[in-house]
PDB file of C-alpha atoms in Angstrom:
ATOM      1  CA  UNK A   1     -41.294 -17.187 -17.979  1.00  0.00           C
ATOM      2  CA  UNK A   2     -42.701 -20.557 -16.938  1.00  0.00           C
ATOM      3  CA  UNK A   3     -42.203 -21.318 -13.235  1.00  0.00           C
ATOM      4  CA  UNK A   4     -39.658 -24.093 -13.888  1.00  0.00           C
ATOM      5  CA  UNK A   5     -37.466 -21.563 -15.772  1.00  0.00           C
ATOM      6  CA  UNK A   6     -37.686 -19.177 -12.816  1.00  0.00           C
ATOM      7  CA  UNK A   7     -36.585 -21.991 -10.505  1.00  0.00           C
ATOM      8  CA  UNK A   8     -33.546 -22.657 -12.693  1.00  0.00           C
ATOM      9  CA  UNK A   9     -32.678 -18.964 -12.818  1.00  0.00           C
ATOM     10  CA  UNK A  10     -33.059 -18.780  -9.033  1.00  0.00           C
ATOM     11  CA  UNK A  11     -30.700 -21.710  -8.534  1.00  0.00           C
ATOM     12  CA  UNK A  12     -28.104 -20.108 -10.807  1.00  0.00           C
ATOM     13  CA  UNK A  13     -28.327 -16.791  -8.942  1.00  0.00           C
ATOM     14  CA  UNK A  14     -28.049 -18.560  -5.572  1.00  0.00           C
ATOM     15  CA  UNK A  15     -25.013 -20.517  -6.760  1.00  0.00           C
ATOM     16  CA  UNK A  16     -23.338 -17.350  -8.051  1.00  0.00           C
ATOM     17  CA  UNK A  17     -23.916 -15.533  -4.759  1.00  0.00           C
ATOM     18  CA  UNK A  18     -22.973 -18.364  -2.429  1.00  0.00           C
ATOM     19  CA  UNK A  19     -20.261 -19.496  -2.168  1.00  0.00           C
ATOM     20  CA  UNK A  20     -18.992 -17.241  -4.985  1.00  0.00           C
ATOM     21  CA  UNK A  21     -19.482 -13.791  -3.487  1.00  0.00           C
ATOM     22  CA  UNK A  22     -20.577 -14.631   0.028  1.00  0.00           C
ATOM     23  CA  UNK A  23     -18.520 -17.624   1.100  1.00  0.00           C
ATOM     24  CA  UNK A  24     -17.761 -18.136   4.731  1.00  0.00           C
ATOM     25  CA  UNK A  25     -18.021 -17.195   7.488  1.00  0.00           C
ATOM     26  CA  UNK A  26     -14.246 -17.356   7.366  1.00  0.00           C
ATOM     27  CA  UNK A  27     -13.058 -17.521  10.959  1.00  0.00           C
ATOM     28  CA  UNK A  28      -9.726 -15.813  10.290  1.00  0.00           C
ATOM     29  CA  UNK A  29     -11.664 -12.810   8.905  1.00  0.00           C
ATOM     30  CA  UNK A  30     -13.994 -12.799  11.907  1.00  0.00           C
ATOM     31  CA  UNK A  31     -10.975 -12.916  14.251  1.00  0.00           C
ATOM     32  CA  UNK A  32      -9.194 -10.123  12.363  1.00  0.00           C
ATOM     33  CA  UNK A  33     -12.268  -7.912  12.606  1.00  0.00           C
ATOM     34  CA  UNK A  34     -12.584  -8.636  16.321  1.00  0.00           C
ATOM     35  CA  UNK A  35      -8.969  -7.608  16.912  1.00  0.00           C
ATOM     36  CA  UNK A  36      -9.434  -4.488  14.783  1.00  0.00           C
ATOM     37  CA  UNK A  37     -12.587  -3.431  16.625  1.00  0.00           C
ATOM     38  CA  UNK A  38     -10.858  -4.097  19.944  1.00  0.00           C
ATOM     39  CA  UNK A  39      -7.910  -1.890  18.983  1.00  0.00           C
ATOM     40  CA  UNK A  40     -10.208   0.870  17.751  1.00  0.00           C
ATOM     41  CA  UNK A  41     -11.865   1.035  21.187  1.00  0.00           C
ATOM     42  CA  UNK A  42      -8.634   2.126  22.887  1.00  0.00           C
ATOM     43  CA  UNK A  43      -8.111   5.869  23.297  1.00  0.00           C
ATOM     44  CA  UNK A  44      -4.617   5.517  21.790  1.00  0.00           C
ATOM     45  CA  UNK A  45      -6.158   4.445  18.484  1.00  0.00           C
ATOM     46  CA  UNK A  46      -7.261   8.034  17.784  1.00  0.00           C
ATOM     47  CA  UNK A  47      -3.654   9.210  18.126  1.00  0.00           C
ATOM     48  CA  UNK A  48      -2.448   6.325  15.954  1.00  0.00           C
ATOM     49  CA  UNK A  49      -4.978   7.128  13.213  1.00  0.00           C
ATOM     50  CA  UNK A  50      -3.978  10.803  13.283  1.00  0.00           C
ATOM     51  CA  UNK A  51      -0.300   9.821  12.953  1.00  0.00           C
ATOM     52  CA  UNK A  52      -1.097   7.562   9.996  1.00  0.00           C
ATOM     53  CA  UNK A  53      -2.522  10.606   8.198  1.00  0.00           C
ATOM     54  CA  UNK A  54       0.384  12.879   9.198  1.00  0.00           C
ATOM     55  CA  UNK A  55       2.842  10.293   7.899  1.00  0.00           C
ATOM     56  CA  UNK A  56       1.013  10.018   4.574  1.00  0.00           C
ATOM     57  CA  UNK A  57       1.052  13.810   4.232  1.00  0.00           C
ATOM     58  CA  UNK A  58       4.800  13.877   4.957  1.00  0.00           C
ATOM     59  CA  UNK A  59       5.386  11.385   2.152  1.00  0.00           C
ATOM     60  CA  UNK A  60       3.084  13.371  -0.134  1.00  0.00           C
ATOM     61  CA  UNK A  61       5.168  16.506   0.414  1.00  0.00           C
ATOM     62  CA  UNK A  62       8.379  14.711  -0.589  1.00  0.00           C
ATOM     63  CA  UNK A  63       6.862  13.208  -3.729  1.00  0.00           C
ATOM     64  CA  UNK A  64       5.484  16.581  -4.774  1.00  0.00           C
ATOM     65  CA  UNK A  65       8.851  18.262  -4.136  1.00  0.00           C
ATOM     66  CA  UNK A  66      10.535  15.581  -6.262  1.00  0.00           C
ATOM     67  CA  UNK A  67       7.961  16.087  -9.072  1.00  0.00           C
ATOM     68  CA  UNK A  68       6.423  12.644  -8.708  1.00  0.00           C
ATOM     69  CA  UNK A  69       2.778  12.943  -9.680  1.00  0.00           C
ATOM     70  CA  UNK A  70       0.343  11.628  -7.118  1.00  0.00           C
ATOM     71  CA  UNK A  71      -3.026  10.528  -8.416  1.00  0.00           C
ATOM     72  CA  UNK A  72      -5.783  12.830  -7.110  1.00  0.00           C
ATOM     73  CA  UNK A  73      -3.089  15.397  -6.389  1.00  0.00           C
ATOM     74  CA  UNK A  74      -2.182  13.904  -3.032  1.00  0.00           C
ATOM     75  CA  UNK A  75      -3.897  12.020  -0.247  1.00  0.00           C
ATOM     76  CA  UNK A  76      -6.551  12.506   2.373  1.00  0.00           C
ATOM     77  CA  UNK A  77      -6.116   9.002   3.784  1.00  0.00           C
ATOM     78  CA  UNK A  78      -3.459   6.428   4.615  1.00  0.00           C
ATOM     79  CA  UNK A  79      -2.867   5.587   0.965  1.00  0.00           C
ATOM     80  CA  UNK A  80      -0.838   7.149  -1.843  1.00  0.00           C
ATOM     81  CA  UNK A  81      -0.908   6.265  -5.536  1.00  0.00           C
ATOM     82  CA  UNK A  82       1.997   7.567  -7.606  1.00  0.00           C
ATOM     83  CA  UNK A  83       2.452   7.723 -11.376  1.00  0.00           C
ATOM     84  CA  UNK A  84       6.018   6.452 -11.647  1.00  0.00           C
ATOM     85  CA  UNK A  85       5.831   5.902 -15.405  1.00  0.00           C
ATOM     86  CA  UNK A  86       4.882   9.481 -16.199  1.00  0.00           C
ATOM     87  CA  UNK A  87       7.126  10.948 -13.492  1.00  0.00           C
ATOM     88  CA  UNK A  88      10.228   8.764 -13.507  1.00  0.00           C
ATOM     89  CA  UNK A  89       9.989   6.673 -16.669  1.00  0.00           C
ATOM     90  CA  UNK A  90       9.738   3.379 -14.816  1.00  0.00           C
ATOM     91  CA  UNK A  91       6.870   0.902 -15.015  1.00  0.00           C
ATOM     92  CA  UNK A  92       5.001  -0.148 -11.896  1.00  0.00           C
ATOM     93  CA  UNK A  93       6.278  -3.732 -12.053  1.00  0.00           C
ATOM     94  CA  UNK A  94       9.923  -2.673 -12.199  1.00  0.00           C
ATOM     95  CA  UNK A  95       9.346  -0.019  -9.520  1.00  0.00           C
ATOM     96  CA  UNK A  96       7.831  -2.665  -7.232  1.00  0.00           C
ATOM     97  CA  UNK A  97      10.848  -4.938  -7.815  1.00  0.00           C
ATOM     98  CA  UNK A  98      13.439  -2.178  -7.293  1.00  0.00           C
ATOM     99  CA  UNK A  99      11.811  -1.016  -4.077  1.00  0.00           C
ATOM    100  CA  UNK A 100      11.441  -4.582  -2.821  1.00  0.00           C
ATOM    101  CA  UNK A 101      15.162  -5.025  -3.489  1.00  0.00           C
ATOM    102  CA  UNK A 102      15.936  -2.144  -1.096  1.00  0.00           C
ATOM    103  CA  UNK A 103      13.488  -3.345   1.565  1.00  0.00           C
ATOM    104  CA  UNK A 104      10.397  -1.275   0.772  1.00  0.00           C
ATOM    105  CA  UNK A 105       7.264  -3.301   0.146  1.00  0.00           C
ATOM    106  CA  UNK A 106       4.449  -1.907  -1.973  1.00  0.00           C
ATOM    107  CA  UNK A 107       2.291  -2.813  -4.957  1.00  0.00           C
ATOM    108  CA  UNK A 108       2.274  -1.913  -8.604  1.00  0.00           C
ATOM    109  CA  UNK A 109      -1.068  -0.336  -9.436  1.00  0.00           C
ATOM    110  CA  UNK A 110      -2.959   0.897 -12.459  1.00  0.00           C
ATOM    111  CA  UNK A 111      -3.776   4.594 -12.545  1.00  0.00           C
ATOM    112  CA  UNK A 112      -6.681   6.408 -14.161  1.00  0.00           C
ATOM    113  CA  UNK A 113      -6.555   6.158 -17.967  1.00  0.00           C
ATOM    114  CA  UNK A 114      -3.527   3.872 -17.726  1.00  0.00           C
ATOM    115  CA  UNK A 115      -2.147   2.941 -21.143  1.00  0.00           C
ATOM    116  CA  UNK A 116       0.159   0.249 -19.764  1.00  0.00           C
ATOM    117  CA  UNK A 117      -0.656  -3.417 -19.175  1.00  0.00           C
ATOM    118  CA  UNK A 118      -2.332  -4.486 -15.917  1.00  0.00           C
ATOM    119  CA  UNK A 119       0.685  -6.599 -14.901  1.00  0.00           C
ATOM    120  CA  UNK A 120       3.035  -3.668 -15.575  1.00  0.00           C
ATOM    121  CA  UNK A 121       0.963  -0.566 -14.927  1.00  0.00           C
ATOM    122  CA  UNK A 122       2.077   3.054 -14.610  1.00  0.00           C
ATOM    123  CA  UNK A 123       1.705   3.400 -10.869  1.00  0.00           C
ATOM    124  CA  UNK A 124       2.653   2.193  -7.438  1.00  0.00           C
ATOM    125  CA  UNK A 125       0.441   2.159  -4.351  1.00  0.00           C
ATOM    126  CA  UNK A 126       1.591   2.323  -0.758  1.00  0.00           C
ATOM    127  CA  UNK A 127       0.317   3.303   2.655  1.00  0.00           C
ATOM    128  CA  UNK A 128       1.499   4.366   6.076  1.00  0.00           C
ATOM    129  CA  UNK A 129      -0.267   2.123   8.653  1.00  0.00           C
ATOM    130  CA  UNK A 130       2.535  -0.467   8.854  1.00  0.00           C
ATOM    131  CA  UNK A 131       5.309   2.086   9.389  1.00  0.00           C
ATOM    132  CA  UNK A 132       3.130   4.025  11.818  1.00  0.00           C
ATOM    133  CA  UNK A 133       2.650   0.824  13.815  1.00  0.00           C
ATOM    134  CA  UNK A 134       6.452   0.711  14.033  1.00  0.00           C
ATOM    135  CA  UNK A 135       6.300   4.271  15.493  1.00  0.00           C
ATOM    136  CA  UNK A 136       7.634   6.099  12.425  1.00  0.00           C
ATOM    137  CA  UNK A 137       6.798   9.797  12.505  1.00  0.00           C
ATOM    138  CA  UNK A 138       6.732  12.371   9.722  1.00  0.00           C
ATOM    139  CA  UNK A 139      10.547  12.604   9.790  1.00  0.00           C
ATOM    140  CA  UNK A 140      11.068   8.894   9.067  1.00  0.00           C
ATOM    141  CA  UNK A 141       8.259   8.756   6.518  1.00  0.00           C
ATOM    142  CA  UNK A 142       9.686  11.706   4.631  1.00  0.00           C
ATOM    143  CA  UNK A 143      13.053   9.941   4.573  1.00  0.00           C
ATOM    144  CA  UNK A 144      11.478   6.730   3.271  1.00  0.00           C
ATOM    145  CA  UNK A 145       9.827   8.735   0.476  1.00  0.00           C
ATOM    146  CA  UNK A 146      13.192  10.310  -0.389  1.00  0.00           C
ATOM    147  CA  UNK A 147      14.801   6.870  -0.475  1.00  0.00           C
ATOM    148  CA  UNK A 148      12.019   5.548  -2.700  1.00  0.00           C
ATOM    149  CA  UNK A 149      12.633   8.261  -5.276  1.00  0.00           C
ATOM    150  CA  UNK A 150      16.419   7.824  -5.021  1.00  0.00           C
ATOM    151  CA  UNK A 151      16.100   4.076  -5.588  1.00  0.00           C
ATOM    152  CA  UNK A 152      13.852   4.526  -8.614  1.00  0.00           C
ATOM    153  CA  UNK A 153      16.088   7.202 -10.104  1.00  0.00           C
ATOM    154  CA  UNK A 154      19.208   5.085  -9.525  1.00  0.00           C
ATOM    155  CA  UNK A 155      17.719   1.673 -10.302  1.00  0.00           C
ATOM    156  CA  UNK A 156      20.731   0.577 -12.373  1.00  0.00           C
ATOM    157  CA  UNK A 157      23.296   1.590  -9.724  1.00  0.00           C
ATOM    158  CA  UNK A 158      23.880  -1.483  -7.521  1.00  0.00           C
ATOM    159  CA  UNK A 159      26.102   0.415  -5.069  1.00  0.00           C
ATOM    160  CA  UNK A 160      23.424   3.070  -4.558  1.00  0.00           C
ATOM    161  CA  UNK A 161      20.702   0.440  -4.151  1.00  0.00           C
ATOM    162  CA  UNK A 162      22.855  -1.410  -1.598  1.00  0.00           C
ATOM    163  CA  UNK A 163      23.389   1.833   0.323  1.00  0.00           C
ATOM    164  CA  UNK A 164      19.648   2.545   0.347  1.00  0.00           C
ATOM    165  CA  UNK A 165      18.943  -1.023   1.491  1.00  0.00           C
ATOM    166  CA  UNK A 166      21.381  -0.611   4.390  1.00  0.00           C
ATOM    167  CA  UNK A 167      19.700   2.644   5.436  1.00  0.00           C
ATOM    168  CA  UNK A 168      16.274   0.986   5.320  1.00  0.00           C
ATOM    169  CA  UNK A 169      17.565  -1.919   7.452  1.00  0.00           C
ATOM    170  CA  UNK A 170      19.021   0.530   9.980  1.00  0.00           C
ATOM    171  CA  UNK A 171      15.762   2.474  10.103  1.00  0.00           C
ATOM    172  CA  UNK A 172      13.742  -0.705  10.637  1.00  0.00           C
ATOM    173  CA  UNK A 173      16.126  -1.873  13.374  1.00  0.00           C
ATOM    174  CA  UNK A 174      15.591   1.443  15.170  1.00  0.00           C
ATOM    175  CA  UNK A 175      11.810   0.982  14.935  1.00  0.00           C
ATOM    176  CA  UNK A 176      11.139  -2.749  15.442  1.00  0.00           C
ATOM    177  CA  UNK A 177       7.756  -4.338  14.961  1.00  0.00           C
ATOM    178  CA  UNK A 178       6.056  -4.015  18.355  1.00  0.00           C
ATOM    179  CA  UNK A 179       5.032  -7.009  20.458  1.00  0.00           C
ATOM    180  CA  UNK A 180       1.679  -5.367  21.171  1.00  0.00           C
ATOM    181  CA  UNK A 181      -0.368  -3.012  19.074  1.00  0.00           C
ATOM    182  CA  UNK A 182      -2.443  -1.511  21.871  1.00  0.00           C
TER     183      UNK A 182
END
């Protein structure tokens, strides 16, 4: 290539990288990382991280017992990905909406070899750090998993959904968001 072509290519690459991929520094991201690193330095963080994993395993056990297929067979981290279409006959979008209605926040998510549309995939994705921060243990996480399945199985039953929502509100009131995370 002539040198002027290389210059043009270089400019295009630079423009694609910055600000496209490497914008910033974004001060809110820098601050979030600083807080995260600060929390991770406390000895209590090790206990917190262990509880996050225990809570995820407790939810995994419930989903397996209720025949809800978990992608990768389960979890080895804070995150679970469930095939609600194949297991319960409900799309990820509707599952997200039903669970939001009862007070459980999560995301619809595509699964491996998903045949459904990206905006209404076969799965849902959720994790345990937020509830662990509220001091939920395995007992509460298992109950949340049970309520999730109940809500999805009874998605057309307004009385049942209202009852589940009330139980979720009671559970959250018993475990409020803490003022401090350390």
